[in-house]
Amino acid sequence: MRMKGEIKTNAGKVQRRRKIIKYSKLALLIIFLSLLLAYVVVGVIYNNGNFSITLDKNLYYDKNLIVYDNNDYKVFRTELYATSVESFDNISERWLPNDLDEHSGGSHNGENYMAYTFYIENFGTQTSDYWSELVIDDVIRNVDEAVRVRIYKNGIPTTYAKAARNGEPEDGTVAFESDKLIVTDHVENFAPKERIKYTVVVWLEGRDPDCTDNILGGEIKLHMEFNSEFVKK
């Protein structure tokens, strides 16, 4: 009789152990699937690069405007994509090349900065206009606190940054219009056969007080859109 009790006790322990192993495996599977989902979500956000251009179809169909980054390939496209920069380390704007706006078109990234040149051109027969907006799509770990975005418009540069903690623009910059909108611009009297050249440069400014270890591992995704009307963000 005593041996039967021992057998029952051992059998109960085995069953409990099997249940623990079963539930542990289930918990690990749930954790793995959650991590996989998080990875996929981040992939969806960043797979298309850190910076892109979008063109409102109305600008093409109604006003005959196009965007392109290759002078030998001027066709209607609704989107252009810059080549991603895998990682940034902080630099000073003084380290940037002086001829970034002289590139003919496309991505020309350098060490610790993204640079992309493209054009918008009026292929129509009438004078037109358009709105451009540089939009922040997503930010991780508040990296926007130290980021700098410089736009060369026909060779004339303007550097943008998030306002300092006191609400004033950082030195040598124009403050972002909002947390989601860097700058808007209305181009009027855009004549037939006229084109405007843009070069967008993005880097982390090491002299910014917010450029600390707190933003390590951060990411930012931007896009510049061209619309027939102003789209409030």
mmCIF file of C-alpha atoms in Angstrom:
data_model
loop_
_atom_site.group_PDB
_atom_site.id
_atom_site.type_symbol
_atom_site.label_atom_id
_atom_site.label_comp_id
_atom_site.label_asym_id
_atom_site.label_seq_id
_atom_site.Cartn_x
_atom_site.Cartn_y
_atom_site.Cartn_z
ATOM 1 C CA MET A 1 0.000 0.000 0.000
ATOM 2 C CA ARG A 2 2.813 2.333 0.869
ATOM 3 C CA MET A 3 4.413 1.795 -2.540
ATOM 4 C CA LYS A 4 1.174 2.642 -4.317
ATOM 5 C CA GLY A 5 1.041 5.979 -2.482
ATOM 6 C CA GLU A 6 4.592 6.715 -3.546
ATOM 7 C CA ILE A 7 3.725 5.898 -7.157
ATOM 8 C CA LYS A 8 0.694 8.239 -7.044
ATOM 9 C CA THR A 9 2.808 11.006 -5.500
ATOM 10 C CA ASN A 10 5.511 10.639 -8.142
ATOM 11 C CA ALA A 11 2.895 10.565 -10.900
ATOM 12 C CA GLY A 12 1.400 13.818 -9.577
ATOM 13 C CA LYS A 13 4.836 15.470 -9.597
ATOM 14 C CA VAL A 14 5.433 14.363 -13.171
ATOM 15 C CA GLN A 15 2.058 15.779 -14.260
ATOM 16 C CA ARG A 16 2.762 19.105 -12.550
ATOM 17 C CA ARG A 17 6.207 19.244 -14.140
ATOM 18 C CA ARG A 18 4.709 18.562 -17.556
ATOM 19 C CA LYS A 19 2.141 21.340 -17.034
ATOM 20 C CA ILE A 20 4.878 23.779 -15.987
ATOM 21 C CA ILE A 21 6.936 22.903 -19.071
ATOM 22 C CA LYS A 22 3.835 23.200 -21.287
ATOM 23 C CA TYR A 23 2.866 26.630 -19.932
ATOM 24 C CA SER A 24 6.473 27.820 -20.026
ATOM 25 C CA LYS A 25 6.736 26.905 -23.686
ATOM 26 C CA LEU A 26 3.430 28.684 -24.358
ATOM 27 C CA ALA A 27 4.651 31.825 -22.553
ATOM 28 C CA LEU A 28 7.910 31.790 -24.495
ATOM 29 C CA LEU A 29 5.970 31.399 -27.751
ATOM 30 C CA ILE A 30 3.762 34.390 -26.877
ATOM 31 C CA ILE A 31 6.830 36.493 -26.019
ATOM 32 C CA PHE A 32 8.526 35.470 -29.278
ATOM 33 C CA LEU A 33 5.439 36.334 -31.343
ATOM 34 C CA SER A 34 5.156 39.703 -29.571
ATOM 35 C CA LEU A 35 8.788 40.512 -30.329
ATOM 36 C CA LEU A 36 8.320 39.385 -33.924
ATOM 37 C CA LEU A 37 5.283 41.639 -34.281
ATOM 38 C CA ALA A 38 7.230 44.578 -32.842
ATOM 39 C CA TYR A 39 10.043 43.887 -35.304
ATOM 40 C CA VAL A 40 7.596 43.774 -38.212
ATOM 41 C CA VAL A 41 5.989 47.047 -37.126
ATOM 42 C CA VAL A 42 9.358 48.784 -36.952
ATOM 43 C CA GLY A 43 10.233 47.252 -40.302
ATOM 44 C CA VAL A 44 7.085 48.645 -41.856
ATOM 45 C CA ILE A 45 7.929 52.087 -40.516
ATOM 46 C CA TYR A 46 11.540 52.178 -41.619
ATOM 47 C CA ASN A 47 11.947 49.746 -44.537
ATOM 48 C CA ASN A 48 11.338 52.488 -47.091
ATOM 49 C CA GLY A 49 14.149 54.626 -45.720
ATOM 50 C CA ASN A 50 14.506 57.637 -43.484
ATOM 51 C CA PHE A 51 13.333 60.127 -46.097
ATOM 52 C CA SER A 52 10.897 60.115 -49.007
ATOM 53 C CA ILE A 53 9.161 62.502 -51.422
ATOM 54 C CA THR A 54 5.468 62.340 -52.299
ATOM 55 C CA LEU A 55 3.693 64.212 -55.078
ATOM 56 C CA ASP A 56 -0.023 64.977 -55.057
ATOM 57 C CA LYS A 57 -1.498 63.468 -58.226
ATOM 58 C CA ASN A 58 -3.444 66.680 -58.805
ATOM 59 C CA LEU A 59 -0.159 68.514 -59.340
ATOM 60 C CA TYR A 60 0.562 66.210 -62.241
ATOM 61 C CA TYR A 61 -2.870 65.786 -63.789
ATOM 62 C CA ASP A 62 -4.076 69.370 -63.290
ATOM 63 C CA LYS A 63 -0.842 71.370 -63.312
ATOM 64 C CA ASN A 64 1.648 69.097 -65.126
ATOM 65 C CA LEU A 65 4.268 69.173 -62.368
ATOM 66 C CA ILE A 66 6.664 66.281 -61.808
ATOM 67 C CA VAL A 67 9.372 65.369 -59.303
ATOM 68 C CA TYR A 68 12.521 63.444 -60.213
ATOM 69 C CA ASP A 69 16.066 62.821 -59.013
ATOM 70 C CA ASN A 70 17.629 61.872 -62.349
ATOM 71 C CA ASN A 71 17.890 64.354 -65.225
ATOM 72 C CA ASP A 72 17.781 61.454 -67.703
ATOM 73 C CA TYR A 73 14.588 59.976 -66.256
ATOM 74 C CA LYS A 74 11.888 62.632 -66.087
ATOM 75 C CA VAL A 75 8.655 60.699 -65.720
ATOM 76 C CA PHE A 76 5.599 60.992 -63.518
ATOM 77 C CA ARG A 77 6.060 59.325 -60.154
ATOM 78 C CA THR A 78 4.099 59.831 -56.957
ATOM 79 C CA GLU A 79 7.021 58.864 -54.697
ATOM 80 C CA LEU A 80 10.797 59.080 -54.530
ATOM 81 C CA TYR A 81 12.954 57.379 -51.895
ATOM 82 C CA ALA A 82 16.316 58.363 -50.489
ATOM 83 C CA THR A 83 18.865 55.709 -49.578
ATOM 84 C CA SER A 84 18.779 54.994 -45.848
ATOM 85 C CA VAL A 85 21.608 55.730 -43.463
ATOM 86 C CA GLU A 86 21.980 52.723 -41.157
ATOM 87 C CA SER A 87 23.241 54.754 -38.210
ATOM 88 C CA PHE A 88 24.184 58.289 -37.281
ATOM 89 C CA ASP A 89 26.811 59.498 -34.873
ATOM 90 C CA ASN A 90 26.667 63.136 -33.817
ATOM 91 C CA ILE A 91 28.730 65.594 -35.841
ATOM 92 C CA SER A 92 29.079 69.343 -36.154
ATOM 93 C CA GLU A 93 27.557 71.186 -39.094
ATOM 94 C CA ARG A 94 31.078 72.528 -39.695
ATOM 95 C CA TRP A 95 32.083 69.010 -40.742
ATOM 96 C CA LEU A 96 29.578 68.909 -43.609
ATOM 97 C CA PRO A 97 30.959 69.344 -47.146
ATOM 98 C CA ASN A 98 30.499 72.779 -48.670
ATOM 99 C CA ASP A 99 29.258 71.456 -52.014
ATOM 100 C CA LEU A 100 26.267 69.361 -50.926
ATOM 101 C CA ASP A 101 23.903 71.392 -53.114
ATOM 102 C CA GLU A 102 26.048 70.836 -56.210
ATOM 103 C CA HIS A 103 25.129 67.166 -56.601
ATOM 104 C CA SER A 104 23.205 66.363 -59.786
ATOM 105 C CA GLY A 105 20.527 64.268 -58.090
ATOM 106 C CA GLY A 106 19.680 61.284 -55.917
ATOM 107 C CA SER A 107 21.235 60.133 -52.665
ATOM 108 C CA HIS A 108 24.737 61.296 -51.780
ATOM 109 C CA ASN A 109 24.994 60.376 -48.120
ATOM 110 C CA GLY A 110 28.228 60.853 -46.246
ATOM 111 C CA GLU A 111 29.641 59.745 -42.928
ATOM 112 C CA ASN A 112 26.969 60.453 -40.299
ATOM 113 C CA TYR A 113 24.636 62.473 -42.506
ATOM 114 C CA MET A 114 21.920 61.895 -45.096
ATOM 115 C CA ALA A 115 21.838 63.992 -48.279
ATOM 116 C CA TYR A 116 19.333 63.763 -51.109
ATOM 117 C CA THR A 117 18.878 65.977 -54.187
ATOM 118 C CA PHE A 118 15.801 66.139 -56.391
ATOM 119 C CA TYR A 119 13.814 68.509 -58.604
ATOM 120 C CA ILE A 120 10.279 69.684 -59.211
ATOM 121 C CA GLU A 121 9.548 70.960 -62.704
ATOM 122 C CA ASN A 122 6.622 72.560 -64.506
ATOM 123 C CA PHE A 123 6.043 70.591 -67.719
ATOM 124 C CA GLY A 124 2.830 72.414 -68.493
ATOM 125 C CA THR A 125 2.041 75.513 -70.520
ATOM 126 C CA GLN A 126 0.597 77.628 -67.712
ATOM 127 C CA THR A 127 2.054 79.344 -64.673
ATOM 128 C CA SER A 128 1.198 77.347 -61.579
ATOM 129 C CA ASP A 129 1.814 77.072 -57.844
ATOM 130 C CA TYR A 130 2.248 74.382 -55.176
ATOM 131 C CA TRP A 131 2.662 73.821 -51.443
ATOM 132 C CA SER A 132 5.491 71.844 -49.911
ATOM 133 C CA GLU A 133 5.556 70.456 -46.385
ATOM 134 C CA LEU A 134 8.395 68.674 -44.625
ATOM 135 C CA VAL A 135 6.715 66.260 -42.230
ATOM 136 C CA ILE A 136 7.974 64.183 -39.299
ATOM 137 C CA ASP A 137 6.373 60.751 -39.616
ATOM 138 C CA ASP A 138 7.849 59.071 -36.562
ATOM 139 C CA VAL A 139 10.425 59.614 -33.821
ATOM 140 C CA ILE A 140 12.025 57.096 -31.464
ATOM 141 C CA ARG A 141 13.784 58.108 -28.208
ATOM 142 C CA ASN A 142 13.305 61.850 -28.802
ATOM 143 C CA VAL A 143 16.048 61.978 -31.408
ATOM 144 C CA ASP A 144 14.286 64.997 -32.944
ATOM 145 C CA GLU A 145 15.563 67.076 -30.015
ATOM 146 C CA ALA A 146 19.053 67.084 -31.562
ATOM 147 C CA VAL A 147 18.396 66.538 -35.260
ATOM 148 C CA ARG A 148 19.132 69.182 -37.881
ATOM 149 C CA VAL A 149 17.460 69.389 -41.281
ATOM 150 C CA ARG A 150 18.933 71.675 -43.920
ATOM 151 C CA ILE A 151 17.057 72.427 -47.128
ATOM 152 C CA TYR A 152 18.867 73.937 -50.095
ATOM 153 C CA LYS A 153 16.312 75.523 -52.406
ATOM 154 C CA ASN A 154 18.025 76.494 -55.655
ATOM 155 C CA GLY A 155 21.282 76.628 -53.722
ATOM 156 C CA ILE A 156 20.008 78.766 -50.827
ATOM 157 C CA PRO A 157 20.275 76.858 -47.513
ATOM 158 C CA THR A 158 18.044 77.081 -44.452
ATOM 159 C CA THR A 159 18.667 74.917 -41.386
ATOM 160 C CA TYR A 160 15.787 73.782 -39.190
ATOM 161 C CA ALA A 161 15.788 72.424 -35.637
ATOM 162 C CA LYS A 162 13.339 71.827 -32.843
ATOM 163 C CA ALA A 163 13.075 74.877 -30.600
ATOM 164 C CA ALA A 164 15.270 74.993 -27.494
ATOM 165 C CA ARG A 165 13.778 74.329 -24.059
ATOM 166 C CA ASN A 166 13.263 78.069 -23.582
ATOM 167 C CA GLY A 167 11.119 78.161 -26.722
ATOM 168 C CA GLU A 168 13.698 80.056 -28.762
ATOM 169 C CA PRO A 169 15.272 78.750 -31.999
ATOM 170 C CA GLU A 170 18.607 76.969 -31.663
ATOM 171 C CA ASP A 171 21.601 79.021 -32.838
ATOM 172 C CA GLY A 172 21.670 79.434 -36.609
ATOM 173 C CA THR A 173 18.375 77.637 -37.166
ATOM 174 C CA VAL A 174 14.697 78.200 -37.856
ATOM 175 C CA ALA A 175 12.445 76.415 -35.350
ATOM 176 C CA PHE A 176 10.162 73.563 -36.447
ATOM 177 C CA GLU A 177 6.614 74.760 -37.003
ATOM 178 C CA SER A 178 5.287 71.998 -34.733
ATOM 179 C CA ASP A 179 6.197 68.579 -33.347
ATOM 180 C CA LYS A 180 5.035 66.996 -36.609
ATOM 181 C CA LEU A 181 5.778 69.716 -39.149
ATOM 182 C CA ILE A 182 9.222 71.120 -39.859
ATOM 183 C CA VAL A 183 8.352 73.740 -42.475
ATOM 184 C CA THR A 184 5.751 74.691 -45.076
ATOM 185 C CA ASP A 185 6.386 76.677 -48.235
ATOM 186 C CA HIS A 186 4.048 78.109 -50.872
ATOM 187 C CA VAL A 187 5.659 78.514 -54.290
ATOM 188 C CA GLU A 188 3.726 80.866 -56.559
ATOM 189 C CA ASN A 189 4.185 81.949 -60.178
ATOM 190 C CA PHE A 190 5.882 78.683 -61.080
ATOM 191 C CA ALA A 191 6.386 79.267 -64.793
ATOM 192 C CA PRO A 192 6.330 76.666 -67.608
ATOM 193 C CA LYS A 193 9.671 74.857 -68.035
ATOM 194 C CA GLU A 194 10.868 76.287 -64.718
ATOM 195 C CA ARG A 195 12.310 73.896 -62.185
ATOM 196 C CA ILE A 196 13.417 74.143 -58.583
ATOM 197 C CA LYS A 197 16.268 72.103 -57.186
ATOM 198 C CA TYR A 198 16.098 70.824 -53.621
ATOM 199 C CA THR A 199 18.799 69.217 -51.510
ATOM 200 C CA VAL A 200 17.787 67.906 -48.087
ATOM 201 C CA VAL A 201 20.481 67.143 -45.501
ATOM 202 C CA VAL A 202 19.864 65.494 -42.112
ATOM 203 C CA TRP A 203 22.335 65.034 -39.261
ATOM 204 C CA LEU A 204 22.611 64.948 -35.455
ATOM 205 C CA GLU A 205 24.150 68.149 -34.144
ATOM 206 C CA GLY A 206 26.730 67.289 -31.491
ATOM 207 C CA ARG A 207 26.716 70.821 -30.062
ATOM 208 C CA ASP A 208 23.007 70.659 -29.268
ATOM 209 C CA PRO A 209 22.488 70.411 -25.467
ATOM 210 C CA ASP A 210 19.963 67.619 -26.073
ATOM 211 C CA CYS A 211 22.481 65.479 -27.958
ATOM 212 C CA THR A 212 23.101 63.101 -25.039
ATOM 213 C CA ASP A 213 23.192 59.356 -24.403
ATOM 214 C CA ASN A 214 19.421 59.514 -23.868
ATOM 215 C CA ILE A 215 18.864 59.513 -27.636
ATOM 216 C CA LEU A 216 21.123 56.522 -28.323
ATOM 217 C CA GLY A 217 19.255 54.030 -30.497
ATOM 218 C CA GLY A 218 16.805 56.678 -31.638
ATOM 219 C CA GLU A 219 15.430 56.984 -35.154
ATOM 220 C CA ILE A 220 13.537 59.548 -37.174
ATOM 221 C CA LYS A 221 11.530 59.217 -40.363
ATOM 222 C CA LEU A 222 10.694 62.219 -42.541
ATOM 223 C CA HIS A 223 8.947 62.857 -45.801
ATOM 224 C CA MET A 224 8.488 65.926 -47.982
ATOM 225 C CA GLU A 225 5.191 66.238 -49.772
ATOM 226 C CA PHE A 226 4.120 68.482 -52.623
ATOM 227 C CA ASN A 227 0.431 69.351 -52.742
ATOM 228 C CA SER A 228 -1.919 71.457 -54.810
ATOM 229 C CA GLU A 229 -3.355 72.881 -51.581
ATOM 230 C CA PHE A 230 -2.052 73.385 -48.064
ATOM 231 C CA VAL A 231 -2.657 70.298 -45.926
ATOM 232 C CA LYS A 232 -2.725 71.181 -42.239
ATOM 233 C CA LYS A 233 -0.808 68.698 -40.078
#
